[in-house]
Every structure is written in structure tokens, then in C-alpha cells.
Short mmCIF file of N, CA and C and ligand atoms in Angstrom, two decimals:
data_model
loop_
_atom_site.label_atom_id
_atom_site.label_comp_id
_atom_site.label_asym_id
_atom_site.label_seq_id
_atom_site.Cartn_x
_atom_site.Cartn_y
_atom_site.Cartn_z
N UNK A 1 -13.48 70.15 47.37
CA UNK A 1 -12.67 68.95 47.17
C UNK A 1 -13.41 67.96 46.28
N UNK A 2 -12.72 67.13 45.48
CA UNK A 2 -12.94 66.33 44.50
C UNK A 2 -12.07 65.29 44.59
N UNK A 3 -12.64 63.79 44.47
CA UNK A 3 -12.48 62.72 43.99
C UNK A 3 -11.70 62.55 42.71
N UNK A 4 -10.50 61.95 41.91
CA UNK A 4 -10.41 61.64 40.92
C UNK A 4 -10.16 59.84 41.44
N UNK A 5 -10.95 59.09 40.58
CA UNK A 5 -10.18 57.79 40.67
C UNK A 5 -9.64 57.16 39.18
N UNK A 6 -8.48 56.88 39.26
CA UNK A 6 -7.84 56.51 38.48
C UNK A 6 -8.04 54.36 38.37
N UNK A 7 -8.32 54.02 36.80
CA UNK A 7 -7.89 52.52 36.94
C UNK A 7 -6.92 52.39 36.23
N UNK A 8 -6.18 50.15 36.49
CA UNK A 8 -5.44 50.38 35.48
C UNK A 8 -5.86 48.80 35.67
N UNK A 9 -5.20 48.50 34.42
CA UNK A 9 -5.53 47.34 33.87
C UNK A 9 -4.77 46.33 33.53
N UNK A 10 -4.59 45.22 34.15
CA UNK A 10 -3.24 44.30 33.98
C UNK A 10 -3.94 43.12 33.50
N UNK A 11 -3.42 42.28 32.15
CA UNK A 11 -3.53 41.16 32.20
C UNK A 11 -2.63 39.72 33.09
N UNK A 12 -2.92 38.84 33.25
CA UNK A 12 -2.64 38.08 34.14
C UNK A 12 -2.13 36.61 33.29
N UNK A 13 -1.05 35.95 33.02
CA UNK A 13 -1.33 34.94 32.13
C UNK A 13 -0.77 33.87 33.17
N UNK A 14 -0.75 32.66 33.26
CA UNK A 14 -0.49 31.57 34.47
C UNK A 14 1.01 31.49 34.26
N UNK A 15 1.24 31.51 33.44
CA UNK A 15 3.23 31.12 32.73
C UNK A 15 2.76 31.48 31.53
N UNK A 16 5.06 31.40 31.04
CA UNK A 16 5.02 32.12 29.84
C UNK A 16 4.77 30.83 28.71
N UNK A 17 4.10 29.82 28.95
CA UNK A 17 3.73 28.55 27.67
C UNK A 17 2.27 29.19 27.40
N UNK A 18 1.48 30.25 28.12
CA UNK A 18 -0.04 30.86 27.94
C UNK A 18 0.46 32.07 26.88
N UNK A 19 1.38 32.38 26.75
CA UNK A 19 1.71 33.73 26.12
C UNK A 19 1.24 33.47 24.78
N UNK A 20 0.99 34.52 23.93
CA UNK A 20 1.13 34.11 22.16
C UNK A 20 2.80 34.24 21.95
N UNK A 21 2.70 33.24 21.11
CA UNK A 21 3.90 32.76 20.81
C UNK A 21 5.11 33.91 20.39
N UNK A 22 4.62 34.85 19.36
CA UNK A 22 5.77 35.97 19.37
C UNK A 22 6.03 36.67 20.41
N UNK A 23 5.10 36.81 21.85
CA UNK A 23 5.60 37.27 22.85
C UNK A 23 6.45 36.24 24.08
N UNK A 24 5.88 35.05 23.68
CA UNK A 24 6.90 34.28 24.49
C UNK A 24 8.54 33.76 23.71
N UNK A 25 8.45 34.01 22.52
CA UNK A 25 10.05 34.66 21.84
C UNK A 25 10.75 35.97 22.27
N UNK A 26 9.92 36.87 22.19
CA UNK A 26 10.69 38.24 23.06
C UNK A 26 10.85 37.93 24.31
N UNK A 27 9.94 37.05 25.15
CA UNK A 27 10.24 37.04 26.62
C UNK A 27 11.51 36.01 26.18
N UNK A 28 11.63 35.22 25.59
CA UNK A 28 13.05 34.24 25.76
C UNK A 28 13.84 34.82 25.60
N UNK A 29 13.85 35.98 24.31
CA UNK A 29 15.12 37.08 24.08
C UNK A 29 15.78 37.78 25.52
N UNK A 30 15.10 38.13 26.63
CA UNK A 30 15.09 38.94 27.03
C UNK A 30 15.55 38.46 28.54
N UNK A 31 15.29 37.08 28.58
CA UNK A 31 15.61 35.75 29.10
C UNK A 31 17.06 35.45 29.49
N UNK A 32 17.35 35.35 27.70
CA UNK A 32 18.82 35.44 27.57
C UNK A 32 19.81 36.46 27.85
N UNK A 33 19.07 37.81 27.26
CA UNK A 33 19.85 39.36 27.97
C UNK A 33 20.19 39.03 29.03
N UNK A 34 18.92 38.76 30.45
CA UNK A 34 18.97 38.78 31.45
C UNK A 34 20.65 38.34 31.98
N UNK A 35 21.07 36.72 31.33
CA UNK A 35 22.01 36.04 32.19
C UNK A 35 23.32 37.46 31.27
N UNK A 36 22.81 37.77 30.62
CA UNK A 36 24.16 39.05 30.33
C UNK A 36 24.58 40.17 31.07
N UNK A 37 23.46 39.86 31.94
CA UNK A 37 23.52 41.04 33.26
C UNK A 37 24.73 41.12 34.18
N UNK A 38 25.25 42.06 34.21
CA UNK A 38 26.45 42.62 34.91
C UNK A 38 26.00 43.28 36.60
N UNK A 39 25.53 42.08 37.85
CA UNK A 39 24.82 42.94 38.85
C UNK A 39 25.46 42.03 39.79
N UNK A 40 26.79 42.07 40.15
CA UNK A 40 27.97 41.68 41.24
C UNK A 40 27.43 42.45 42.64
N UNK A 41 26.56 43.22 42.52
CA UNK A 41 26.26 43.84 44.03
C UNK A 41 24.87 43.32 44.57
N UNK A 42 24.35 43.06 43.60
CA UNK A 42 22.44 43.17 43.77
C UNK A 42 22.24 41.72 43.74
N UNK A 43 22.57 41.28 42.97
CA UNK A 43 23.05 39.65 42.77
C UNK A 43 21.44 39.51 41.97
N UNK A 44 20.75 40.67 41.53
CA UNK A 44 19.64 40.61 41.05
C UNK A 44 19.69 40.64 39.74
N UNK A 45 19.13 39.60 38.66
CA UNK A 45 19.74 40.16 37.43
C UNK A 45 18.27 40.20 36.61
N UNK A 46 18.19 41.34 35.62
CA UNK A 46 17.26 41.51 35.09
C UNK A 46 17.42 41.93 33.70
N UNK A 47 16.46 41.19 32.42
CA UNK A 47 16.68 41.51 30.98
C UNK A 47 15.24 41.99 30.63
N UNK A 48 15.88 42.85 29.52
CA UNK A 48 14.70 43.34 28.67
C UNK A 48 14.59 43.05 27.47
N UNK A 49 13.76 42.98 26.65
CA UNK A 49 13.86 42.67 25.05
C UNK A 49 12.72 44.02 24.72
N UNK A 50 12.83 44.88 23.87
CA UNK A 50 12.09 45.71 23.34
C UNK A 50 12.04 45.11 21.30
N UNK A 51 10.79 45.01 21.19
CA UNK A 51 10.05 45.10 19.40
C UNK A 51 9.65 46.28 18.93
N UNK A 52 10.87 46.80 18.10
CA UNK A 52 10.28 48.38 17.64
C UNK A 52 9.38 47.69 16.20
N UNK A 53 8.53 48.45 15.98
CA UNK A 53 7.66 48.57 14.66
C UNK A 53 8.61 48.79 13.19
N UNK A 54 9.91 48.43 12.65
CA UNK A 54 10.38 48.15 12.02
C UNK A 54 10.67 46.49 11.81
N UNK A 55 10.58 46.08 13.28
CA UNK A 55 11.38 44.39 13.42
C UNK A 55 12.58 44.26 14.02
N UNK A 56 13.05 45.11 14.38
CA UNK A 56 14.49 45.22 15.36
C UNK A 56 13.95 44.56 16.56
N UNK A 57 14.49 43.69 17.10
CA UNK A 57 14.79 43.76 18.70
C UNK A 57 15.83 43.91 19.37
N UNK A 58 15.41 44.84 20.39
CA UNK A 58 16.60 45.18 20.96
C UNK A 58 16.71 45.11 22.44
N UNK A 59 17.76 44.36 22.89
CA UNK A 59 17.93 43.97 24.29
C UNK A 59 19.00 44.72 25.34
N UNK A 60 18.62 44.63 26.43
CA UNK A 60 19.57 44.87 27.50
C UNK A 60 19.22 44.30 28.79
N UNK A 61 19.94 44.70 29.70
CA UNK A 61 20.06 44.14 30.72
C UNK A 61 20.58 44.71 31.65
N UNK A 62 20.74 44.99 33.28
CA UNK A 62 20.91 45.86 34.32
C UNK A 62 22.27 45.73 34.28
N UNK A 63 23.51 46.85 34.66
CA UNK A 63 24.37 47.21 34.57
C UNK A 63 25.07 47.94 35.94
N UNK A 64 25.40 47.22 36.88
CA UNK A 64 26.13 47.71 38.00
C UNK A 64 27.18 48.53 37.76
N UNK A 65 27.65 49.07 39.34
CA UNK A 65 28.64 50.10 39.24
C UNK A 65 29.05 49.89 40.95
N UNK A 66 30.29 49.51 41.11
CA UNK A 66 30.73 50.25 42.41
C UNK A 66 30.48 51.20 43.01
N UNK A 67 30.15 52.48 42.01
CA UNK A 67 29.43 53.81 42.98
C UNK A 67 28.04 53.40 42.22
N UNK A 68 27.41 52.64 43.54
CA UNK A 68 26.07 52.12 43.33
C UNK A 68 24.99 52.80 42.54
N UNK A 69 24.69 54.48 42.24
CA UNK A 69 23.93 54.88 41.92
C UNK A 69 23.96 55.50 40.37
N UNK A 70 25.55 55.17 39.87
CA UNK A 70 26.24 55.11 38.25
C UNK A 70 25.07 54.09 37.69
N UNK A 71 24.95 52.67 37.95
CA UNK A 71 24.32 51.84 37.22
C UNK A 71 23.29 52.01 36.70
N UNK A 72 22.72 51.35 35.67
CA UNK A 72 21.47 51.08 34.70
C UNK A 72 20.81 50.06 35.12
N UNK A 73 19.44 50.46 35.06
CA UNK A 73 18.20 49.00 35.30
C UNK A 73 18.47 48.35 33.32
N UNK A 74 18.00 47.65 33.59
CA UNK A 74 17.93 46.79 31.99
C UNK A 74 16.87 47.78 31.34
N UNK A 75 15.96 48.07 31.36
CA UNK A 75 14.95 48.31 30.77
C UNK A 75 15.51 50.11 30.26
N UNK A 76 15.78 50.72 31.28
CA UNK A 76 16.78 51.64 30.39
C UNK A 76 17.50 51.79 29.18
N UNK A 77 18.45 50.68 29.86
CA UNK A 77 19.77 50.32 28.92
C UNK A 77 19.69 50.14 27.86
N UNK A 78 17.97 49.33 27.50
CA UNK A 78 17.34 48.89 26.66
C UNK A 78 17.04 49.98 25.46
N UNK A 79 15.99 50.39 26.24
CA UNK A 79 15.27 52.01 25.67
C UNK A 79 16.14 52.91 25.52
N UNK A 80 17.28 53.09 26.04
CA UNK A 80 17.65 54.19 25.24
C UNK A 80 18.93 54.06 24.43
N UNK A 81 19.13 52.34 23.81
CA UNK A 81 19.76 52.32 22.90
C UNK A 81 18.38 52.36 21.77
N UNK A 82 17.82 51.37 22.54
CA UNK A 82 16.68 51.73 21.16
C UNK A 82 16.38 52.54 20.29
N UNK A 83 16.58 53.77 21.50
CA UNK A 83 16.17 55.60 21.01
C UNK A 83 17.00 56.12 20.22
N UNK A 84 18.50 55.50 20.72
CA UNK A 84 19.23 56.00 20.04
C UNK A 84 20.25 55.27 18.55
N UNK A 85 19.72 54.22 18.43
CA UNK A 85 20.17 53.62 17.05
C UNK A 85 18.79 53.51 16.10
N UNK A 86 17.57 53.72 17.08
CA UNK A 86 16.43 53.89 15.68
C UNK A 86 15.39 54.94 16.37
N UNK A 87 15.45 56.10 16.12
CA UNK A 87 14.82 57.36 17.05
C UNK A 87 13.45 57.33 16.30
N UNK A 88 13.28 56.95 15.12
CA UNK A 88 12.32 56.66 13.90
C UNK A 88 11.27 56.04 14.52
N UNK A 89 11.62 54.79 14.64
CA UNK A 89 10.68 53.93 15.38
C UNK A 89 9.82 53.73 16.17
N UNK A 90 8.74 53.03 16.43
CA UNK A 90 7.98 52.75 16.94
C UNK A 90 8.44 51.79 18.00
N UNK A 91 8.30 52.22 19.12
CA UNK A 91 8.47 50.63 20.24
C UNK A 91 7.10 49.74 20.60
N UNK A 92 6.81 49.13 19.92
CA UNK A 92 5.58 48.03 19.87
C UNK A 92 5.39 47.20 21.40
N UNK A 93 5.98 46.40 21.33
CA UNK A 93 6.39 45.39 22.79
C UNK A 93 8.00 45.73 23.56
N UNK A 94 7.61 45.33 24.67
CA UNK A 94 8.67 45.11 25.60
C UNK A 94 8.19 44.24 26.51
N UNK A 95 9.21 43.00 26.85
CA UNK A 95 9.15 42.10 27.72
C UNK A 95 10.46 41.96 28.42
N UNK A 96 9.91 41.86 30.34
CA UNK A 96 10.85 42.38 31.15
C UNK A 96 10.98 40.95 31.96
N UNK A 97 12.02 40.56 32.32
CA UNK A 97 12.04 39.49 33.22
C UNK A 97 13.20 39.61 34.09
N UNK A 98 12.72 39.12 35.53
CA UNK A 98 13.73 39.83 36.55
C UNK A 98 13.42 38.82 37.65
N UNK A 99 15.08 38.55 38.25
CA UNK A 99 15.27 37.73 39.67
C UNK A 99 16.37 37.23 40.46
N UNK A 100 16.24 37.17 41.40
CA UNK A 100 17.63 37.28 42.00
C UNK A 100 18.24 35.83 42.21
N UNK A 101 19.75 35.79 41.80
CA UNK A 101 20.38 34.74 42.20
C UNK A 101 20.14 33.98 43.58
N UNK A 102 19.86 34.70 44.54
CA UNK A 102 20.14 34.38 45.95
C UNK A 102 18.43 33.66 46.83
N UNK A 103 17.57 33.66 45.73
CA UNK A 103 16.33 33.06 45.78
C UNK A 103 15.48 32.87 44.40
N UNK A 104 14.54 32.19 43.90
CA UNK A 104 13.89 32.36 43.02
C UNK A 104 12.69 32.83 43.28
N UNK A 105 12.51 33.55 42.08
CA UNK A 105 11.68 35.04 41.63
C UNK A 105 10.43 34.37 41.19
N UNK A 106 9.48 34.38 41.35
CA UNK A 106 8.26 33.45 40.92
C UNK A 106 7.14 34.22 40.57
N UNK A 107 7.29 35.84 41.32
CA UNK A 107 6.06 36.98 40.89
C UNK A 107 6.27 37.58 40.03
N UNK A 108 5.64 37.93 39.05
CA UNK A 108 5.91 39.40 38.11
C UNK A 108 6.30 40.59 38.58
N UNK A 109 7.60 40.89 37.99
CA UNK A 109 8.31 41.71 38.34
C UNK A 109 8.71 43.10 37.59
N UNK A 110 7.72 44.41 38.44
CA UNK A 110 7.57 45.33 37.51
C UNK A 110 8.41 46.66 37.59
N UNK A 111 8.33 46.97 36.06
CA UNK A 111 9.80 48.10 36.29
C UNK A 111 9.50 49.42 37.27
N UNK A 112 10.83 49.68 37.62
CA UNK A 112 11.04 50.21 38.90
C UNK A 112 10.57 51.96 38.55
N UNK A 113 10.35 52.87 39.16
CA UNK A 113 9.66 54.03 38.99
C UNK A 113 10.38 54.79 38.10
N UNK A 114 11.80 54.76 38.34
CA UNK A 114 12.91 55.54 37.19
C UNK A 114 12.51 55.17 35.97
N UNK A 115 12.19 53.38 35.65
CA UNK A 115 12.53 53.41 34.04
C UNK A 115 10.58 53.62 33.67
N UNK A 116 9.84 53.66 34.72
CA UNK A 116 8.52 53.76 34.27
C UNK A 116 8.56 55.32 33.64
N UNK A 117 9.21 56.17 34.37
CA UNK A 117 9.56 57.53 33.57
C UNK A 117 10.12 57.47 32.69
N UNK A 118 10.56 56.64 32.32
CA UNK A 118 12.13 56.47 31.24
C UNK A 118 10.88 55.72 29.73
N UNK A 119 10.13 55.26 30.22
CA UNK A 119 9.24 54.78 29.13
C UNK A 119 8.50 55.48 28.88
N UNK A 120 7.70 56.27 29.87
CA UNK A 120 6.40 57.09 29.78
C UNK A 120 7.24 58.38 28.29
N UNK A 121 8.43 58.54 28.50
CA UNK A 121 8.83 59.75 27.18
C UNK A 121 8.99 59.01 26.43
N UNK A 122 8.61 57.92 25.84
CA UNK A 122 9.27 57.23 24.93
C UNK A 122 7.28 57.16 24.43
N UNK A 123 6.57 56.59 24.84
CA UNK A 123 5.11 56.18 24.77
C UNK A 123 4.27 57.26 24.50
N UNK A 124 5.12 59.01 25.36
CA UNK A 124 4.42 59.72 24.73
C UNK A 124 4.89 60.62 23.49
N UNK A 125 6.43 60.45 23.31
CA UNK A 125 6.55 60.73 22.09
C UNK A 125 6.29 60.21 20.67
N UNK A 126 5.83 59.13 20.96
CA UNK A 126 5.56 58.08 19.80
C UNK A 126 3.87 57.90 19.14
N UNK A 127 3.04 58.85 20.40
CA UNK A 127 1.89 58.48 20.61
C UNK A 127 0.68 57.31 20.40
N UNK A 128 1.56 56.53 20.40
CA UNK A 128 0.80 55.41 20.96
C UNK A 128 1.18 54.23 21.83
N UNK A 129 0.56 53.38 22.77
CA UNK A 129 0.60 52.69 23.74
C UNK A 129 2.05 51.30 23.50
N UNK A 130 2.87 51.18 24.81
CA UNK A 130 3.89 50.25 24.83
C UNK A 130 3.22 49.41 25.55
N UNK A 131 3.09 48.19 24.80
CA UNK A 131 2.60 46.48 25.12
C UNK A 131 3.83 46.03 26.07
N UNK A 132 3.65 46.12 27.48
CA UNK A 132 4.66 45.36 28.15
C UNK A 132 4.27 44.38 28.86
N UNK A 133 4.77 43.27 29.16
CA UNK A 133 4.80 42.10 29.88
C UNK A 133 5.75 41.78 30.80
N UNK A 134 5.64 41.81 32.52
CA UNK A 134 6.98 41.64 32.61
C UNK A 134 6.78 40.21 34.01
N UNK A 135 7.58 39.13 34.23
CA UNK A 135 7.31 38.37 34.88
C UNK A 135 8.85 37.91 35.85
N UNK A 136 9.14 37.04 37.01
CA UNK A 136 10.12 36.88 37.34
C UNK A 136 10.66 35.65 36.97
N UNK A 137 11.89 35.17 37.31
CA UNK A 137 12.41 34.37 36.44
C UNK A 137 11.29 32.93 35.89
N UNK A 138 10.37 32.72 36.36
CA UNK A 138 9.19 32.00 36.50
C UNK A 138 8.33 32.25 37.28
N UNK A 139 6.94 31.32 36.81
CA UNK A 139 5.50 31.80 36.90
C UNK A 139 4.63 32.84 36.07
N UNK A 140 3.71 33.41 37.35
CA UNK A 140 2.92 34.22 36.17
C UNK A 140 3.56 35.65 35.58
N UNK A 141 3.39 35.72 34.29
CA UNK A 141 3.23 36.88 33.31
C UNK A 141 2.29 38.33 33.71
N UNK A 142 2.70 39.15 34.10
CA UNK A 142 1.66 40.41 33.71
C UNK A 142 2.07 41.18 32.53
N UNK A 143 0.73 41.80 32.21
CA UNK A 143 0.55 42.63 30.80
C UNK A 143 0.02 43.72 31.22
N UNK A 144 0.54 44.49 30.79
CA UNK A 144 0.44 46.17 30.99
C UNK A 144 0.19 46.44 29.34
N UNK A 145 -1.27 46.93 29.03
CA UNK A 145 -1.49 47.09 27.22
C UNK A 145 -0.61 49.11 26.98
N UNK A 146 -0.48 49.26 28.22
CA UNK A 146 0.40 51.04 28.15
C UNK A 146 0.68 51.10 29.62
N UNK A 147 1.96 51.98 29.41
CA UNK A 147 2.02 52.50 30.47
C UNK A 147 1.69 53.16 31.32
N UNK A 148 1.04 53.89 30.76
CA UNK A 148 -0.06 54.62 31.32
C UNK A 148 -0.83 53.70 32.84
N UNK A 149 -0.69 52.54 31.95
CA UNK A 149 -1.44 51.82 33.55
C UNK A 149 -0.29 51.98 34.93
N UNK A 150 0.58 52.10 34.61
CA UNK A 150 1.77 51.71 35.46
C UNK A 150 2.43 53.15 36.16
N UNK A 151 1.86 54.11 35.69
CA UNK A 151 2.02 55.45 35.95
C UNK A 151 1.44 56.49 35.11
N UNK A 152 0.20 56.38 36.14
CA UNK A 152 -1.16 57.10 35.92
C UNK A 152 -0.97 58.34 35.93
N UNK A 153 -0.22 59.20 36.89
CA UNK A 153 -0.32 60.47 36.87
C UNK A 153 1.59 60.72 36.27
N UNK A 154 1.67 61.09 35.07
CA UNK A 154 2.78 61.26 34.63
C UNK A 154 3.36 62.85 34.25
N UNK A 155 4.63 62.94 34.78
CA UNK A 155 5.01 64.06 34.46
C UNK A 155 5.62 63.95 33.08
N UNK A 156 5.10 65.34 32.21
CA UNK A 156 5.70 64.94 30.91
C UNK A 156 5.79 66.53 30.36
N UNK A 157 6.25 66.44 28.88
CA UNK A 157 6.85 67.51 28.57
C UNK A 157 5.76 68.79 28.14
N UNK A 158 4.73 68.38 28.12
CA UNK A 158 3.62 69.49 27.83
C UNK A 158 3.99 70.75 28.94
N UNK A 159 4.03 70.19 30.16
CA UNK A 159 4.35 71.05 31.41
C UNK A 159 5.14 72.05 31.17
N UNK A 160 6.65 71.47 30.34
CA UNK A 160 7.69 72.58 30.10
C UNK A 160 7.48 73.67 29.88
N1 THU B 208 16.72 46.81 38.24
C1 THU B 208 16.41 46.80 36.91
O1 THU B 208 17.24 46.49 36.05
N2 THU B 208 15.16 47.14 36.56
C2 THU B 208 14.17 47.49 37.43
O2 THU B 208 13.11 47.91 37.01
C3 THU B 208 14.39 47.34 38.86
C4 THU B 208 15.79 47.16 39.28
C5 THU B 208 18.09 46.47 38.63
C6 THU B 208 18.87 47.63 39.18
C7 THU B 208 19.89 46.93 40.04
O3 THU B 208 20.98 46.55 39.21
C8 THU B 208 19.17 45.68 40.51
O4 THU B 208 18.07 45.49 39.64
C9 THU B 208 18.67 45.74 41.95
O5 THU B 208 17.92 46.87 42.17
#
């Protein structure tokens, strides 16, 4: 038997007025997605803003469904229009912001295990690292410099 230990590495910023400024523009983009959020069940609403390496940004936001398990997290919705109106591209940044109507969200709020898979094919087809930041509707910011931090042991297509 053997030990593996895995780290990961999060930056920490106090609020988004500490951010550099082009990332606290994507977090506002993404801000705004958010209130575009369609989540009548969850009452949770959450936006994404993705910066592909052309200059596109591209946003979404979580997407309910009466048969509860039809719906989209934002960060999906996001990524795989991304994928699919610029497959070319590079996804540079993504900034995630998420919180529920029914209290305010004050922790950083990180994407849920589905879309961490949903990124990890995107980060490793591109081969190189997605800059994400994701925080709740206020307070502090975390920074993830790859996903990799966020899901260390990843299933991916080499396996196939
Ligand atoms: N949700 C997201 O959009 N992203 C996540 O990473 C976590 C959860 C959405 C899905 C659902 O509409 C609501 O938040 C509550 O789970």
C-alpha cells in the first residue's frame, strides 16, 4: 500500500473591488447572466461568464425544468455554447457567481461535480489551464488557476 497525496491551490481575494479589473468585468458579466436565470424551483440563481482567447464572452446561467433533472447548471449552459459556436477557441477565464433568493450567499460558491466534469473536457482538450473564480452573490472571491485543483483525480478520454 501507498500514499498518494494530492494538493490544490485556491486563491482567496476579500471581495470582488480586490479582483484585477478585467476579472471583476467578467464577474459583473456574469452577475448580470445570473438575474437571467430561469430557477422557479431552486429559487437559487446562478451566472457564468466564460473569456475564450479570441475575446468573445460568453454567458449563461442555470436553467430549470419541471422534471427536475432536464435542467442546466449555468456553467454548462455556458460551456457548451461556448464549444459549440467557437470549438476553435481557447477558454481563458471563467467567472461563476451563485445565490439564493431565499437568503444571501456571502461564501464562494463552487461548481457542482457535473459541470467540474463538464470543464475538466474542455481544459483537457484545449491543453491548457481554465482561470476560474467563483464567489456568492457577495464577499470573498476564490480562484482556482485550473481545474485540475477542483478535480484532482479526473476521468478523461485517454481511458477510452
Ligand atoms: N447550479 C448551477 O447552476 N451550478 C452549479 O454548479 C450548482 C447548481 C444550479 C442548478 C439548479 O438550478 C440550482 O443551481 C440548485 O441546485
Amino acid at each position: 500500500m501507498k500514499t498518494i497525496k494530492k494538493e490544490a491551490y485556491f486563491e482567496v481575494y476579500e471581495n470582488i473591488e480586490e479582483l484585477p479589473t478585467a476579472v471583476s468585468d467578467l464577474m459583473a458579466q456574469a452577475a448580470k447572466a445570473r438575474l437571467r436565470a430561469y430557477a422557479p424551483y431552486s429559487n437559487f440563481l446562478v451566472g457564468a461568464a466564460i473569456l475564450l482567447d479570441n475575446g468573445e464572452v460568453i454567458t449563461g446561467n442555470n436553467q430549470e425544468n419541471a422534471s427536475y433533472p432536464s435542467g442546466l447548471c449555468a456553467e454548462r449552459t455556458a460551456i457548451y455554447y461556448a464549444g459549440s459556436q467557437f470549438p476553435d477557441a481557447k477558454i481563458v477565464q471563467m467567472a461563476l457567481i451563485a445565490g439564493s433568493e431565499n437568503h444571501k450567499t456571502t461564501t464562494p460558491i463552487p461548481p457542482c461535480g457535473a459541470c467540474r466534469q463538464a470543464i475538466a473536457e474542455y481544459e483537457i482538450k484545449q491543453s491548457a489551464p481554465i482561470d476560474i473564480y467563483f464567489m456568492g452573490e457577495s464577499g470573498e472571491v476564490m480562484r482556482s488557476q485550473s481545474l485540475s485543483n477542483l478535480l484532482p483525480l479526473v476521468f478523461e478520454k485517454s481511458v477510452l
